[in-house]
Short mmCIF file of C-alpha atoms in Angstrom, two decimals:
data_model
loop_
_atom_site.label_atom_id
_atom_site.label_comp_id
_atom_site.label_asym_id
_atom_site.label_seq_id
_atom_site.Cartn_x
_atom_site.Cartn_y
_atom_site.Cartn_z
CA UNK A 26 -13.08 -79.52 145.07
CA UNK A 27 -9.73 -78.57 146.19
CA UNK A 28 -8.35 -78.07 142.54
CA UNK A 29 -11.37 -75.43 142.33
CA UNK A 30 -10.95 -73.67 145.35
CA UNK A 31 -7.15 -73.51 144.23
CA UNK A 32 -7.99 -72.22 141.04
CA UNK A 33 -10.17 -69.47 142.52
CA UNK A 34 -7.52 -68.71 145.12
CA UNK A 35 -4.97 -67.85 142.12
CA UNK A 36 -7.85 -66.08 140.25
CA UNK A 37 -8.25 -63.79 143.20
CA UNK A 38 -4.84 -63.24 143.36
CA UNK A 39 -4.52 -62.51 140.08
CA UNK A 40 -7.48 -59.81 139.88
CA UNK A 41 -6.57 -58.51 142.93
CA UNK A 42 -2.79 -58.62 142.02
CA UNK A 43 -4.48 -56.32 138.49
CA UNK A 44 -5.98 -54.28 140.75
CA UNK A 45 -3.33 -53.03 142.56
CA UNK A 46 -1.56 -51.78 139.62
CA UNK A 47 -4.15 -50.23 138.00
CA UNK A 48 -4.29 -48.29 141.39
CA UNK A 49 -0.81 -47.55 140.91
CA UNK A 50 -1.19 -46.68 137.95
CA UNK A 51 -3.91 -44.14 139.25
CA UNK A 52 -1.87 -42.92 142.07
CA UNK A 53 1.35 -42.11 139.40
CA UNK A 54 -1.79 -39.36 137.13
CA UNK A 55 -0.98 -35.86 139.66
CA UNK A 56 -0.85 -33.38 137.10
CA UNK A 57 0.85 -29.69 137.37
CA UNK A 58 1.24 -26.63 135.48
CA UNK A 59 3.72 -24.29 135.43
CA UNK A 60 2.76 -21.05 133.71
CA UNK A 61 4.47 -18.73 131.71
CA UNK A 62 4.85 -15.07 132.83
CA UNK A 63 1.27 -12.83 132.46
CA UNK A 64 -0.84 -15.68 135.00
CA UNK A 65 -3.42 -18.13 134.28
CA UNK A 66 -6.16 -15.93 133.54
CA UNK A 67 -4.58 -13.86 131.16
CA UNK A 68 -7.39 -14.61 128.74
CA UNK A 69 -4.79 -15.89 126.13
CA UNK A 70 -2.40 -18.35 126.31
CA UNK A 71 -1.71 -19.56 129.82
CA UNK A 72 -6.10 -19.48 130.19
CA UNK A 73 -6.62 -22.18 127.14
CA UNK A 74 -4.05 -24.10 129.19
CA UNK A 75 -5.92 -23.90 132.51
CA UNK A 76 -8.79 -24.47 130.65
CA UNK A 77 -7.75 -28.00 129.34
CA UNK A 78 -6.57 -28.99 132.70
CA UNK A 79 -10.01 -28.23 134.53
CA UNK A 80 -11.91 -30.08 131.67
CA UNK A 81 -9.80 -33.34 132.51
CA UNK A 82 -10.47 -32.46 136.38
CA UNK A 83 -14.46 -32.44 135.14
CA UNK A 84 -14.17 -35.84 133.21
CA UNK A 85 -11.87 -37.67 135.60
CA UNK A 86 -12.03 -36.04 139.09
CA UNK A 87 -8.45 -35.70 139.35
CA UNK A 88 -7.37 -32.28 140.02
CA UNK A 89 -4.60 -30.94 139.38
CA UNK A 90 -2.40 -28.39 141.05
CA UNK A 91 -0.48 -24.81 138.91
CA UNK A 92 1.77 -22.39 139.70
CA UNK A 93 2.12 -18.62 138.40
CA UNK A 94 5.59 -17.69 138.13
CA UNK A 95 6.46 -13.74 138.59
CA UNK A 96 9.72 -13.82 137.81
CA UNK A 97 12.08 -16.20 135.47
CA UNK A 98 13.61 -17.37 138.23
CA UNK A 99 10.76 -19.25 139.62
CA UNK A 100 10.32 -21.55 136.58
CA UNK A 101 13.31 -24.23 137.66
CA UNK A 102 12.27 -23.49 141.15
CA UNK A 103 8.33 -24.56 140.54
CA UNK A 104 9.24 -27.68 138.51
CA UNK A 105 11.77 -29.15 140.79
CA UNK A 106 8.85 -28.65 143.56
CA UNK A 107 6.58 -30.19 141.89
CA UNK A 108 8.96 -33.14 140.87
CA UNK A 109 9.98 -33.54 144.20
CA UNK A 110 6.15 -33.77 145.22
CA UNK A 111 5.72 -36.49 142.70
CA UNK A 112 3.33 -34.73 140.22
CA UNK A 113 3.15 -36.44 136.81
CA UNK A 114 2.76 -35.20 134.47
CA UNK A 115 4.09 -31.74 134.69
CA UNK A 116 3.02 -29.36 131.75
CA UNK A 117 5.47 -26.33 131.38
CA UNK A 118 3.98 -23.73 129.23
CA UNK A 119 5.87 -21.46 126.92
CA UNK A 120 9.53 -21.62 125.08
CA UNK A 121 11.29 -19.83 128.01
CA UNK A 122 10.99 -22.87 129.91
CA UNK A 123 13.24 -24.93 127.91
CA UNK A 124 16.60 -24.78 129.80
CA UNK A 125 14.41 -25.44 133.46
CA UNK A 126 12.94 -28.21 131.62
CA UNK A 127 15.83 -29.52 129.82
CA UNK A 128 17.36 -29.28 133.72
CA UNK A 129 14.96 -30.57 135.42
CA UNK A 130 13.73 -33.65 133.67
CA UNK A 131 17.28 -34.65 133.57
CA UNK A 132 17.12 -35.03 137.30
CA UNK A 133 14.16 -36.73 137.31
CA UNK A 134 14.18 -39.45 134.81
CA UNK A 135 11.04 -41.34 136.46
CA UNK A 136 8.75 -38.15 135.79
CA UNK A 137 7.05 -37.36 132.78
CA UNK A 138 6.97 -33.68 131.78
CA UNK A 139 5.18 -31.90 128.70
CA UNK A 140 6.98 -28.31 127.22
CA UNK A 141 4.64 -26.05 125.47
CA UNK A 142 5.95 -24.16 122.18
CA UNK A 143 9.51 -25.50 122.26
CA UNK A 144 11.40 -29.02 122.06
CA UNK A 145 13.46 -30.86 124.45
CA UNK A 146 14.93 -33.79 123.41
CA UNK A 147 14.97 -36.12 126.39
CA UNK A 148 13.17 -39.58 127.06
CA UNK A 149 10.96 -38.04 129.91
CA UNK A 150 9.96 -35.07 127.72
CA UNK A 151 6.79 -34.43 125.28
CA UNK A 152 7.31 -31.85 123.05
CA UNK A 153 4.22 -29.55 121.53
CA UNK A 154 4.63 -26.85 119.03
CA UNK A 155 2.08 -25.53 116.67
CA UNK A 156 2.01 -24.40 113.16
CA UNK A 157 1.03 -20.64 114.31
CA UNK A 158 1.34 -19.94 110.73
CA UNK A 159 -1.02 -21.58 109.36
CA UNK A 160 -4.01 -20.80 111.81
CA UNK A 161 -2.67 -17.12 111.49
CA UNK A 162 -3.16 -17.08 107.73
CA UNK A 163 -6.06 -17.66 108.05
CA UNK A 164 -7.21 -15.01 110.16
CA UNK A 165 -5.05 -12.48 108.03
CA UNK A 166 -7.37 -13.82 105.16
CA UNK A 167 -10.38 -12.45 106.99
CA UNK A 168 -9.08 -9.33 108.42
CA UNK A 169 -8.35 -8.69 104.58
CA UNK A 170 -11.29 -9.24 103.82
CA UNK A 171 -13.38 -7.72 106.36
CA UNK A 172 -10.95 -4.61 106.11
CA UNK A 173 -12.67 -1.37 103.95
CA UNK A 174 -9.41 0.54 104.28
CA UNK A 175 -7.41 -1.98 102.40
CA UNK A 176 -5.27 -1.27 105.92
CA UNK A 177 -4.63 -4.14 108.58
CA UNK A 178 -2.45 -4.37 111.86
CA UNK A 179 -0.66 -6.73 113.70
CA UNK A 180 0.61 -6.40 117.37
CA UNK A 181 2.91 -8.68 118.46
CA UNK A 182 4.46 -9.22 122.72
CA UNK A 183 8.20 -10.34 122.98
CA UNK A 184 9.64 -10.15 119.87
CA UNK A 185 11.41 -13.52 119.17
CA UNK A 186 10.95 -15.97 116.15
CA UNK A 187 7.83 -17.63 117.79
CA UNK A 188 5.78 -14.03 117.69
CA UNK A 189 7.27 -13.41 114.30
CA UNK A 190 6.15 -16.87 112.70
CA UNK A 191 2.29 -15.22 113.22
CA UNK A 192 2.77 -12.28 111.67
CA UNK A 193 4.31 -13.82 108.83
CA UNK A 194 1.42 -16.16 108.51
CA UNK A 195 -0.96 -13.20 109.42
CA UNK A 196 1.20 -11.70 106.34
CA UNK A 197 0.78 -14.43 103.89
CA UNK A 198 -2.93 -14.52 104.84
CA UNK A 199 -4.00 -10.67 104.25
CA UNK A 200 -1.90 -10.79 100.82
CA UNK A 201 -3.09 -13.80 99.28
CA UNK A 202 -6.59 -11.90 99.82
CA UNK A 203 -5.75 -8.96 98.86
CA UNK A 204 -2.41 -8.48 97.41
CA UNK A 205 -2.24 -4.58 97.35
CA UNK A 206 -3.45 -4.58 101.24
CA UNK A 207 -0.81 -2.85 103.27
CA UNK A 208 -0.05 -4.54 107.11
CA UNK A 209 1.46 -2.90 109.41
CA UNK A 210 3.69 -4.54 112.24
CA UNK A 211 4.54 -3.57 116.07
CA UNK A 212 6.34 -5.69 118.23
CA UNK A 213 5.59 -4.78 122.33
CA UNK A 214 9.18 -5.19 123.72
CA UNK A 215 11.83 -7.52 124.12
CA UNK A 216 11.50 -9.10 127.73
CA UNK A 217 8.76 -10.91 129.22
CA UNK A 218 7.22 -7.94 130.28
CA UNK A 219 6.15 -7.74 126.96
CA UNK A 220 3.01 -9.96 127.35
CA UNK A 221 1.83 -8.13 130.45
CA UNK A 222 1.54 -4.36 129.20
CA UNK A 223 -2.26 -3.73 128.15
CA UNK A 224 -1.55 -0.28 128.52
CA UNK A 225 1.27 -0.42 125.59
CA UNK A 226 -0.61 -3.12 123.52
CA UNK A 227 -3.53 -0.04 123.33
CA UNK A 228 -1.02 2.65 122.30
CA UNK A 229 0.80 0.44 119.21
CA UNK A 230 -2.69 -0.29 118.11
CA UNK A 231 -3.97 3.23 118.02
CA UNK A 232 -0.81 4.30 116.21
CA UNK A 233 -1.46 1.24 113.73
CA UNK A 234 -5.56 2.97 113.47
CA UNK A 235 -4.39 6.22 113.17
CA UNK A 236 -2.67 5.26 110.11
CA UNK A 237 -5.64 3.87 108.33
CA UNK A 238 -6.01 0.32 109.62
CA UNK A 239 -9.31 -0.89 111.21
CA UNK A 240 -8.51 -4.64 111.55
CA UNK A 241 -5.88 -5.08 114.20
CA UNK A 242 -4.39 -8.90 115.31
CA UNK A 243 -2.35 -9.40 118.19
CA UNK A 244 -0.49 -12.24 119.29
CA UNK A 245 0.84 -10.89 122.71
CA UNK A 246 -1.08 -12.40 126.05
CA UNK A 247 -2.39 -10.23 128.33
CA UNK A 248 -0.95 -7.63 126.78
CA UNK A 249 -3.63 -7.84 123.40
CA UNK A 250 -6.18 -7.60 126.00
CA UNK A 251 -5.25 -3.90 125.63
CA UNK A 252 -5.21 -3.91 121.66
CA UNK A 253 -8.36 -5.50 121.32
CA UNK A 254 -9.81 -2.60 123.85
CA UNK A 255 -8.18 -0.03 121.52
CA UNK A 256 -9.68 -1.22 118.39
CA UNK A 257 -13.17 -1.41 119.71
CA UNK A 258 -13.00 2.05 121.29
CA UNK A 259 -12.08 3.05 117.96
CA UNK A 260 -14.99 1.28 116.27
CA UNK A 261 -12.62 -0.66 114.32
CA UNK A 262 -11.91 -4.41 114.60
CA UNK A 263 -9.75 -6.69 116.45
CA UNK A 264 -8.23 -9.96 116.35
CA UNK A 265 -8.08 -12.45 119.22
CA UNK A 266 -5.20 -15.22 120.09
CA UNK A 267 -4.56 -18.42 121.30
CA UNK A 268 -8.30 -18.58 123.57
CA UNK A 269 -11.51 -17.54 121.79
CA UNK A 270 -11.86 -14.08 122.70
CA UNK A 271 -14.65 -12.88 120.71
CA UNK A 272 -16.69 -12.31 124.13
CA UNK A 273 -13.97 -9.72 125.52
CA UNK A 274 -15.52 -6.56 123.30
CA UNK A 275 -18.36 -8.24 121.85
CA UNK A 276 -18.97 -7.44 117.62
CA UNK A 277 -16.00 -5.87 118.10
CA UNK A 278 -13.60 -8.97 118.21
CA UNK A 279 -13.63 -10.23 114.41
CA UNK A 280 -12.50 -14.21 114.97
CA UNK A 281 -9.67 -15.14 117.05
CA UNK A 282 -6.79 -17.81 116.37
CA UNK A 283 -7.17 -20.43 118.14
CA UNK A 284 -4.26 -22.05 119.44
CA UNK A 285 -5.36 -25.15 120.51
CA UNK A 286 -3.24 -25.63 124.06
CA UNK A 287 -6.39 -26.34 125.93
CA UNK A 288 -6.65 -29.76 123.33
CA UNK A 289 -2.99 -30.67 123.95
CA UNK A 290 -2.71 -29.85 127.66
CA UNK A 291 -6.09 -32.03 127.66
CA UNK A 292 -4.51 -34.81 126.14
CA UNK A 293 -1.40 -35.03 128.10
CA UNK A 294 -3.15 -35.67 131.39
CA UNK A 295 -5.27 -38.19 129.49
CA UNK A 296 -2.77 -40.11 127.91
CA UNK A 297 -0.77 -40.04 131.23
CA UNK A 298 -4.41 -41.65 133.07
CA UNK A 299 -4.56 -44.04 130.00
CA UNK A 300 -1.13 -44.96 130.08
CA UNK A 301 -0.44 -44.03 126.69
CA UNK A 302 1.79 -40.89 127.04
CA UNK A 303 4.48 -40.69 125.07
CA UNK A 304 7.37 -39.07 124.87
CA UNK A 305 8.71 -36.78 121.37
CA UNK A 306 7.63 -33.59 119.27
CA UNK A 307 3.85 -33.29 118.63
CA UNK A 308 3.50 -30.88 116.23
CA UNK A 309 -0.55 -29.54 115.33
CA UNK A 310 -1.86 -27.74 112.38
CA UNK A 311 -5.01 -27.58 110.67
CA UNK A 312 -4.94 -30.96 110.07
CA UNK A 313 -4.36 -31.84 113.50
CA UNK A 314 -7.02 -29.15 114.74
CA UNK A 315 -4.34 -27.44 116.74
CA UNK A 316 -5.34 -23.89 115.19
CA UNK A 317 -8.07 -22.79 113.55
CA UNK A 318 -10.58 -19.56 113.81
CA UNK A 319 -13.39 -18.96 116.29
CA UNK A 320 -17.26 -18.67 115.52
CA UNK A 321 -19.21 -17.81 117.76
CA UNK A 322 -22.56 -15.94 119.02
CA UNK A 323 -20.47 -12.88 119.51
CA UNK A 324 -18.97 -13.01 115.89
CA UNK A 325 -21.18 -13.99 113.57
CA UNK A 326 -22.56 -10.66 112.26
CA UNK A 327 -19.57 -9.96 111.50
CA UNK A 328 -17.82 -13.18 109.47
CA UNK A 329 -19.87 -13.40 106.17
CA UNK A 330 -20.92 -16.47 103.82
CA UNK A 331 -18.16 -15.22 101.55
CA UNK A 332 -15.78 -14.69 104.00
CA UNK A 333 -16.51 -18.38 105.53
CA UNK A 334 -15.70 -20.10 102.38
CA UNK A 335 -12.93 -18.48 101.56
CA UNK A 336 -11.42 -19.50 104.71
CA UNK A 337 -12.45 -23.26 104.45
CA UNK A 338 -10.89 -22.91 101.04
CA UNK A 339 -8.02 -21.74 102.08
CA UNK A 340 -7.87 -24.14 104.77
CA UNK A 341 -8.17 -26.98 102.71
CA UNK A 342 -5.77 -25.96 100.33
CA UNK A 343 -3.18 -25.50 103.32
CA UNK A 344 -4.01 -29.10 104.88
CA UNK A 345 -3.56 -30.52 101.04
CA UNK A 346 -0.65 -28.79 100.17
CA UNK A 347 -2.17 -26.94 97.76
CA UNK A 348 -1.18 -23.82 99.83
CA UNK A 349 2.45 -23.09 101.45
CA UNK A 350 2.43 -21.32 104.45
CA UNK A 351 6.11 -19.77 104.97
CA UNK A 352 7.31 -20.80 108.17
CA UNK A 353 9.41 -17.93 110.00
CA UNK A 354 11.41 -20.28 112.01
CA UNK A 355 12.39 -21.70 109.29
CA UNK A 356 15.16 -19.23 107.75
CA UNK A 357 14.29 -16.20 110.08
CA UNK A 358 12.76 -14.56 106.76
CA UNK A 359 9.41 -13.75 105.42
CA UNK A 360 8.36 -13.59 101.61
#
């Protein structure tokens, strides 16, 4: 009798020894964002990023706490906060956080943090870039193809590599439709105003329309908001980024590339609950569903059986490497 009630004794302790730690493993999930510049509902980029975050929140009850920086100052500022606070993980979204990351984490050793198009190279960090390239071939295959002008656009926000590796993709996409299809390119600016100025986005679009094109992709935050406007008032068509935005102008808004950061900010938090995060560079394709092209109720009339194949064609021709999509960022040059 006493050997049982012994044995239960160190059975108890045991579970309740299990128990503990799982609840500290609990307590250690306190997510964070910290946005890039244009704010968390800029119906691009820094939305599909909220958007993953509340889905966790609606699955696991955790919630999670952001921050919307104004200036470039505030991105070291936020992180160190929230590190100090003891949020983990903490997702930083866009390349121009690298050096408060690379800072940051440093400092903190014991946190895990998550960078958003760029790559740190520290045990603390997880690294997630996309192959913008690939989804935006895709959508340059359909704009060719949708286009009765022969004429397409692209409108890009800051004009760095990152922007540039879409439009060569968009590039790629619209010639290997239609080889004699002219594209025209705009970049919005060269600071990070450029991915809050609707007002600019609408002018470089109008001047890309008033030159014959009536397909029109942007890859530029809040600031395509304004070319998508443009094209629609124009009865032409427009191309959405990173967030489906077929519902901002709808029939107007031809497909939109989906960037995936909703998926991968998703999955941080998850893996960090499961206790399976892991630092390293995570980059997503088509193969890894991290881009890809929108269909939805507001699009449909306009994407055609035709059209659709050619795109899952295409797509599996990219995934089998059947299909090279020239990365930008890759020599700074495009074909």
């Amino acid at each position: 009798m006493m050997v049982r009630t012994a044995l239960q004794s160190l059975l108890f302790g045991a579970g309740l020894t299990a128990l503990v730690a799982a609840s500290a493993l609990a307590a250690d999930v306190k997510p964070a964002i910290v946005y890039d510049l244009g704010g968390k509902f800029d119906k691009s980029f820094n939305e599909g990023v909220l958007h993953g975050a509340e889905r966790f929140k609606q699955e696991t009850g955790i919630d999670f706490r952001d921050f919307e920086i104004t200036n470039d100052a505030q991105r070291e500022q936020a992180l160190r906060r929230f590190a100090r606070d003891g949020f983990n993980p903490i997702v930083a979204v866009g390349f121009s956080q690298e050096s408060a990351v690379e800072k940051v984490a440093a400092e903190f050793p014991n946190s895990k943090f998550a960078i958003i198009d760029s790559v740190v190279k520290l045990p603390n960090v997880q690294s997630i870039v996309f192959k913008e390239q690939e989804g935006s071939f895709i959508v340059g295959l359909l704009a060719a193809k949708a286009s009765k002008t022969g004429k397409v656009g692209f409108v890009g926000g800051m004009d760095i590599p990152l922007i540039r590796r879409f439009a060569c993709g968009y590039v790629q996409g619209v010639k290997y439709a239609n080889p004699q299809a002219e594209v025209f390119q705009n970049m919005t600016g060269t600071t990070g105003d450029a991915w809050k100025d609707p007002v600019k986005g609408g002018e470089l679009a109008k001047s890309q329309i008033d030159r014959g094109a009536d397909v029109v992709y942007h890859a530029a935050g809040g600031t395509g908001v304004g070319v998508l406007r443009a094209a629609a008032d124009a009865g032409k068509l427009g191309i959405g980024v990173d967030s489906d935005q077929d519902g901002l102008f709808p029939g107007k808004v031809l497909t939109s590339m989906l960037k995936r950061v909703d998926n991968a900010t998703y999955k941080t938090f998850m893996d960090a609950k499961a206790g399976t995060w892991a630092p390293g560079i995570q980059a997503l394709g088509l193969k890894e569903n991290g881009v890809g092209y929108s269909e939805d109720e507001y699009n449909k009339a306009l994407i055609s059986a035709d059209m659709k194949a050619a795109a899952s064609a295409a797509s599996a021709d990219i995934i089998s490497g059947k299909i090279e999509v020239h990365d930008y960022m890759a020599d700074s040059k495009c074909p």
